[in-house]
JSON list of C-alpha atoms in Angstrom, two decimals:
[
{"chain": "A", "resi": 1, "resn": "MET", "atom": "CA", "xyz": [2.43, 8.87, 14.08]},
{"chain": "A", "resi": 2, "resn": "ASN", "atom": "CA", "xyz": [-1.50, 8.77, 14.47]},
{"chain": "A", "resi": 3, "resn": "THR", "atom": "CA", "xyz": [-2.93, 10.73, 11.42]},
{"chain": "A", "resi": 4, "resn": "ALA", "atom": "CA", "xyz": [-6.27, 10.94, 12.08]},
{"chain": "A", "resi": 5, "resn": "VAL", "atom": "CA", "xyz": [-5.39, 12.56, 15.64]},
{"chain": "A", "resi": 6, "resn": "VAL", "atom": "CA", "xyz": [-2.80, 15.02, 14.02]},
{"chain": "A", "resi": 7, "resn": "ILE", "atom": "CA", "xyz": [-5.33, 16.60, 11.69]},
{"chain": "A", "resi": 8, "resn": "ASN", "atom": "CA", "xyz": [-7.39, 17.47, 14.73]},
{"chain": "A", "resi": 9, "resn": "GLU", "atom": "CA", "xyz": [-5.14, 19.24, 16.21]},
{"chain": "A", "resi": 10, "resn": "LEU", "atom": "CA", "xyz": [-4.43, 21.89, 13.54]},
{"chain": "A", "resi": 11, "resn": "LYS", "atom": "CA", "xyz": [-5.59, 25.19, 13.59]},
{"chain": "A", "resi": 12, "resn": "PHE", "atom": "CA", "xyz": [-5.94, 26.94, 10.31]},
{"chain": "A", "resi": 13, "resn": "LYS", "atom": "CA", "xyz": [-6.21, 30.87, 9.06]},
{"chain": "A", "resi": 14, "resn": "ALA", "atom": "CA", "xyz": [-7.72, 32.34, 6.23]},
{"chain": "A", "resi": 15, "resn": "VAL", "atom": "CA", "xyz": [-6.06, 35.80, 5.00]},
{"chain": "A", "resi": 16, "resn": "ARG", "atom": "CA", "xyz": [-5.99, 37.66, 2.24]},
{"chain": "A", "resi": 17, "resn": "SER", "atom": "CA", "xyz": [-3.79, 36.39, -0.72]},
{"chain": "A", "resi": 18, "resn": "SER", "atom": "CA", "xyz": [-0.97, 38.70, -2.48]},
{"chain": "A", "resi": 19, "resn": "GLY", "atom": "CA", "xyz": [0.10, 39.18, -5.59]},
{"chain": "A", "resi": 20, "resn": "ALA", "atom": "CA", "xyz": [-1.48, 39.04, -9.03]},
{"chain": "A", "resi": 21, "resn": "GLY", "atom": "CA", "xyz": [-5.09, 38.71, -9.79]},
{"chain": "A", "resi": 22, "resn": "GLY", "atom": "CA", "xyz": [-6.83, 42.08, -9.32]},
{"chain": "A", "resi": 23, "resn": "GLN", "atom": "CA", "xyz": [-9.88, 42.79, -7.67]},
{"chain": "A", "resi": 24, "resn": "HIS", "atom": "CA", "xyz": [-10.12, 39.27, -6.57]},
{"chain": "A", "resi": 25, "resn": "VAL", "atom": "CA", "xyz": [-6.95, 38.95, -4.23]},
{"chain": "A", "resi": 26, "resn": "ASN", "atom": "CA", "xyz": [-8.44, 42.47, -2.80]},
{"chain": "A", "resi": 27, "resn": "LYS", "atom": "CA", "xyz": [-11.99, 40.99, -1.76]},
{"chain": "A", "resi": 28, "resn": "VAL", "atom": "CA", "xyz": [-11.31, 37.53, -0.68]},
{"chain": "A", "resi": 29, "resn": "SER", "atom": "CA", "xyz": [-8.91, 35.66, 1.75]},
{"chain": "A", "resi": 30, "resn": "SER", "atom": "CA", "xyz": [-8.18, 32.82, -0.07]},
{"chain": "A", "resi": 31, "resn": "LYS", "atom": "CA", "xyz": [-4.44, 32.47, 1.42]},
{"chain": "A", "resi": 32, "resn": "ILE", "atom": "CA", "xyz": [-4.26, 29.37, 4.15]},
{"chain": "A", "resi": 33, "resn": "GLU", "atom": "CA", "xyz": [-2.12, 29.54, 7.21]},
{"chain": "A", "resi": 34, "resn": "LEU", "atom": "CA", "xyz": [-1.65, 26.33, 8.82]},
{"chain": "A", "resi": 35, "resn": "THR", "atom": "CA", "xyz": [-0.33, 25.95, 12.29]},
{"chain": "A", "resi": 36, "resn": "PHE", "atom": "CA", "xyz": [0.74, 23.01, 14.03]},
{"chain": "A", "resi": 37, "resn": "ASN", "atom": "CA", "xyz": [2.20, 22.94, 17.74]},
{"chain": "A", "resi": 38, "resn": "ILE", "atom": "CA", "xyz": [4.52, 19.65, 17.83]},
{"chain": "A", "resi": 39, "resn": "VAL", "atom": "CA", "xyz": [5.34, 19.99, 21.13]},
{"chain": "A", "resi": 40, "resn": "GLU", "atom": "CA", "xyz": [1.79, 19.34, 22.65]},
{"chain": "A", "resi": 41, "resn": "SER", "atom": "CA", "xyz": [0.61, 16.76, 19.76]},
{"chain": "A", "resi": 42, "resn": "LEU", "atom": "CA", "xyz": [-1.03, 13.99, 21.32]},
{"chain": "A", "resi": 43, "resn": "GLY", "atom": "CA", "xyz": [-0.40, 11.79, 17.69]},
{"chain": "A", "resi": 44, "resn": "LEU", "atom": "CA", "xyz": [2.79, 12.02, 17.70]},
{"chain": "A", "resi": 45, "resn": "THR", "atom": "CA", "xyz": [4.96, 9.73, 20.54]},
{"chain": "A", "resi": 46, "resn": "LYS", "atom": "CA", "xyz": [8.34, 11.69, 22.65]},
{"chain": "A", "resi": 47, "resn": "ASP", "atom": "CA", "xyz": [10.60, 10.26, 20.27]},
{"chain": "A", "resi": 48, "resn": "GLU", "atom": "CA", "xyz": [8.72, 11.65, 17.05]},
{"chain": "A", "resi": 49, "resn": "LYS", "atom": "CA", "xyz": [8.40, 14.88, 18.90]},
{"chain": "A", "resi": 50, "resn": "ILE", "atom": "CA", "xyz": [12.20, 15.11, 19.38]},
{"chain": "A", "resi": 51, "resn": "ARG", "atom": "CA", "xyz": [13.33, 14.06, 15.59]},
{"chain": "A", "resi": 52, "resn": "LEU", "atom": "CA", "xyz": [10.74, 16.32, 14.24]},
{"chain": "A", "resi": 53, "resn": "CYS", "atom": "CA", "xyz": [11.92, 19.62, 16.53]},
{"chain": "A", "resi": 54, "resn": "GLN", "atom": "CA", "xyz": [15.63, 18.73, 15.51]},
{"chain": "A", "resi": 55, "resn": "LYS", "atom": "CA", "xyz": [14.98, 17.84, 11.44]},
{"chain": "A", "resi": 56, "resn": "LEU", "atom": "CA", "xyz": [12.57, 20.96, 11.35]},
{"chain": "A", "resi": 57, "resn": "SER", "atom": "CA", "xyz": [15.00, 23.30, 13.26]},
{"chain": "A", "resi": 58, "resn": "SER", "atom": "CA", "xyz": [14.46, 25.93, 11.01]},
{"chain": "A", "resi": 59, "resn": "ARG", "atom": "CA", "xyz": [11.06, 25.47, 10.46]},
{"chain": "A", "resi": 60, "resn": "VAL", "atom": "CA", "xyz": [9.91, 24.97, 13.70]},
{"chain": "A", "resi": 61, "resn": "THR", "atom": "CA", "xyz": [9.31, 28.39, 16.14]},
{"chain": "A", "resi": 62, "resn": "LYS", "atom": "CA", "xyz": [10.94, 28.40, 19.79]},
{"chain": "A", "resi": 63, "resn": "SER", "atom": "CA", "xyz": [7.52, 27.43, 21.28]},
{"chain": "A", "resi": 64, "resn": "GLY", "atom": "CA", "xyz": [7.69, 24.12, 18.96]},
{"chain": "A", "resi": 65, "resn": "VAL", "atom": "CA", "xyz": [4.94, 25.49, 16.10]},
{"chain": "A", "resi": 66, "resn": "LEU", "atom": "CA", "xyz": [5.42, 24.36, 12.32]},
{"chain": "A", "resi": 67, "resn": "LEU", "atom": "CA", "xyz": [3.82, 27.07, 10.38]},
{"chain": "A", "resi": 68, "resn": "LEU", "atom": "CA", "xyz": [2.95, 26.24, 6.61]},
{"chain": "A", "resi": 69, "resn": "GLN", "atom": "CA", "xyz": [0.88, 28.49, 4.10]},
{"chain": "A", "resi": 70, "resn": "CYS", "atom": "CA", "xyz": [-0.57, 27.51, 1.38]},
{"chain": "A", "resi": 71, "resn": "SER", "atom": "CA", "xyz": [-1.66, 29.86, -1.78]},
{"chain": "A", "resi": 72, "resn": "ASP", "atom": "CA", "xyz": [-1.65, 28.21, -4.80]},
{"chain": "A", "resi": 73, "resn": "SER", "atom": "CA", "xyz": [-5.25, 27.79, -5.43]},
{"chain": "A", "resi": 74, "resn": "ARG", "atom": "CA", "xyz": [-7.82, 31.04, -5.91]},
{"chain": "A", "resi": 75, "resn": "SER", "atom": "CA", "xyz": [-9.89, 28.49, -3.66]},
{"chain": "A", "resi": 76, "resn": "GLN", "atom": "CA", "xyz": [-9.90, 28.81, 0.25]},
{"chain": "A", "resi": 77, "resn": "HIS", "atom": "CA", "xyz": [-11.11, 24.78, 0.15]},
{"chain": "A", "resi": 78, "resn": "LYS", "atom": "CA", "xyz": [-8.09, 23.27, -2.34]},
{"chain": "A", "resi": 79, "resn": "ASN", "atom": "CA", "xyz": [-5.36, 25.54, -0.55]},
{"chain": "A", "resi": 80, "resn": "LYS", "atom": "CA", "xyz": [-6.52, 23.80, 3.05]},
{"chain": "A", "resi": 81, "resn": "GLY", "atom": "CA", "xyz": [-6.53, 20.15, 1.73]},
{"chain": "A", "resi": 82, "resn": "LEU", "atom": "CA", "xyz": [-2.96, 21.32, -0.74]},
{"chain": "A", "resi": 83, "resn": "VAL", "atom": "CA", "xyz": [-1.36, 22.47, 2.71]},
{"chain": "A", "resi": 84, "resn": "ILE", "atom": "CA", "xyz": [-2.83, 19.35, 4.94]},
{"chain": "A", "resi": 85, "resn": "LYS", "atom": "CA", "xyz": [-1.00, 17.38, 2.22]},
{"chain": "A", "resi": 86, "resn": "LYS", "atom": "CA", "xyz": [1.82, 19.55, 2.43]},
{"chain": "A", "resi": 87, "resn": "LEU", "atom": "CA", "xyz": [2.07, 19.14, 6.72]},
{"chain": "A", "resi": 88, "resn": "LEU", "atom": "CA", "xyz": [1.51, 15.16, 5.59]},
{"chain": "A", "resi": 89, "resn": "ASP", "atom": "CA", "xyz": [4.49, 14.96, 3.80]},
{"chain": "A", "resi": 90, "resn": "ILE", "atom": "CA", "xyz": [7.41, 16.89, 5.75]},
{"chain": "A", "resi": 91, "resn": "LEU", "atom": "CA", "xyz": [5.98, 14.48, 8.65]},
{"chain": "A", "resi": 92, "resn": "LYS", "atom": "CA", "xyz": [6.14, 11.63, 7.01]},
{"chain": "A", "resi": 93, "resn": "ALA", "atom": "CA", "xyz": [9.62, 12.47, 5.44]},
{"chain": "A", "resi": 94, "resn": "ASN", "atom": "CA", "xyz": [11.27, 13.58, 8.29]},
{"chain": "A", "resi": 95, "resn": "LEU", "atom": "CA", "xyz": [10.14, 10.90, 10.65]},
{"chain": "A", "resi": 96, "resn": "HIS", "atom": "CA", "xyz": [11.33, 7.96, 8.12]},
{"chain": "A", "resi": 97, "resn": "ILE", "atom": "CA", "xyz": [14.37, 6.77, 9.62]},
{"chain": "A", "resi": 98, "resn": "PRO", "atom": "CA", "xyz": [16.52, 5.09, 6.93]},
{"chain": "A", "resi": 99, "resn": "LYS", "atom": "CA", "xyz": [18.32, 1.61, 7.13]},
{"chain": "A", "resi": 100, "resn": "LYS", "atom": "CA", "xyz": [21.93, 1.76, 8.78]},
{"chain": "A", "resi": 101, "resn": "ARG", "atom": "CA", "xyz": [24.28, 0.86, 5.16]},
{"chain": "A", "resi": 102, "resn": "LYS", "atom": "CA", "xyz": [25.84, -2.50, 5.60]},
{"chain": "A", "resi": 103, "resn": "PRO", "atom": "CA", "xyz": [29.27, -2.17, 4.01]},
{"chain": "A", "resi": 104, "resn": "THR", "atom": "CA", "xyz": [29.43, -4.87, 1.32]},
{"chain": "A", "resi": 105, "resn": "LYS", "atom": "CA", "xyz": [32.63, -6.08, -0.66]},
{"chain": "A", "resi": 106, "resn": "PRO", "atom": "CA", "xyz": [32.69, -6.01, -4.47]},
{"chain": "A", "resi": 107, "resn": "SER", "atom": "CA", "xyz": [32.53, -9.77, -5.92]},
{"chain": "A", "resi": 108, "resn": "ARG", "atom": "CA", "xyz": [35.51, -11.49, -7.45]},
{"chain": "A", "resi": 109, "resn": "ASN", "atom": "CA", "xyz": [33.31, -11.14, -11.33]},
{"chain": "A", "resi": 110, "resn": "ALA", "atom": "CA", "xyz": [32.74, -7.70, -10.68]},
{"chain": "A", "resi": 111, "resn": "ILE", "atom": "CA", "xyz": [36.29, -6.79, -9.60]},
{"chain": "A", "resi": 112, "resn": "GLN", "atom": "CA", "xyz": [37.46, -9.16, -12.68]},
{"chain": "A", "resi": 113, "resn": "LYS", "atom": "CA", "xyz": [35.11, -7.22, -14.95]},
{"chain": "A", "resi": 114, "resn": "ARG", "atom": "CA", "xyz": [36.24, -4.01, -14.32]},
{"chain": "A", "resi": 115, "resn": "LEU", "atom": "CA", "xyz": [39.82, -4.71, -14.37]},
{"chain": "A", "resi": 116, "resn": "ASN", "atom": "CA", "xyz": [39.26, -6.58, -17.85]},
{"chain": "A", "resi": 117, "resn": "THR", "atom": "CA", "xyz": [36.99, -2.95, -19.10]},
{"chain": "A", "resi": 118, "resn": "LYS", "atom": "CA", "xyz": [40.22, -0.72, -18.01]},
{"chain": "A", "resi": 119, "resn": "GLN", "atom": "CA", "xyz": [42.14, -2.97, -19.95]},
{"chain": "A", "resi": 120, "resn": "LYS", "atom": "CA", "xyz": [40.57, -2.40, -23.07]},
{"chain": "A", "resi": 121, "resn": "HIS", "atom": "CA", "xyz": [40.54, 1.22, -22.42]},
{"chain": "A", "resi": 122, "resn": "VAL", "atom": "CA", "xyz": [44.47, 1.23, -22.22]},
{"chain": "A", "resi": 123, "resn": "ILE", "atom": "CA", "xyz": [44.38, -0.88, -25.37]},
{"chain": "A", "resi": 124, "resn": "LYS", "atom": "CA", "xyz": [42.53, 1.73, -27.53]},
{"chain": "A", "resi": 125, "resn": "LYS", "atom": "CA", "xyz": [44.24, 4.97, -25.94]},
{"chain": "A", "resi": 126, "resn": "ALA", "atom": "CA", "xyz": [47.48, 2.74, -27.21]},
{"chain": "A", "resi": 127, "resn": "ASN", "atom": "CA", "xyz": [46.84, 1.69, -30.70]},
{"chain": "A", "resi": 128, "resn": "ARG", "atom": "CA", "xyz": [45.38, 5.70, -31.38]},
{"chain": "A", "resi": 129, "resn": "ARG", "atom": "CA", "xyz": [49.52, 6.96, -30.53]},
{"chain": "A", "resi": 130, "resn": "LYS", "atom": "CA", "xyz": [51.93, 7.28, -33.24]},
{"chain": "A", "resi": 131, "resn": "PRO", "atom": "CA", "xyz": [54.32, 4.27, -33.71]},
{"chain": "A", "resi": 132, "resn": "PHE", "atom": "CA", "xyz": [57.91, 4.91, -32.34]},
{"chain": "A", "resi": 133, "resn": "GLU", "atom": "CA", "xyz": [60.20, 4.70, -35.11]}
]
């Protein structure tokens, strides 16, 4: 993923924020809506585009556009920065390919330690019982 190219492809739209805030909310367009077209992006490889469309299928439109919005701050510039950071975090998280797990056996020492602990536990429980007559 080429971050600089991806950031240049982003489209922003400033919208009036909803919620509490009094008159300020009615006057100022501080909420930012970000659109990023995954399918037509030049900053992503073909494999990355396919992976993102599969992983983010619930967040991506049918035409392959990812929509994000941010209205955390009263400042339009802060919201723009926050939504860009949010997008980059989402892209990095979903492009990360986890390592394949190699199954391993526990060591002989680990097995012995576990069995000893179990045996101590059994003895402790047995000592709590009433003796037979």
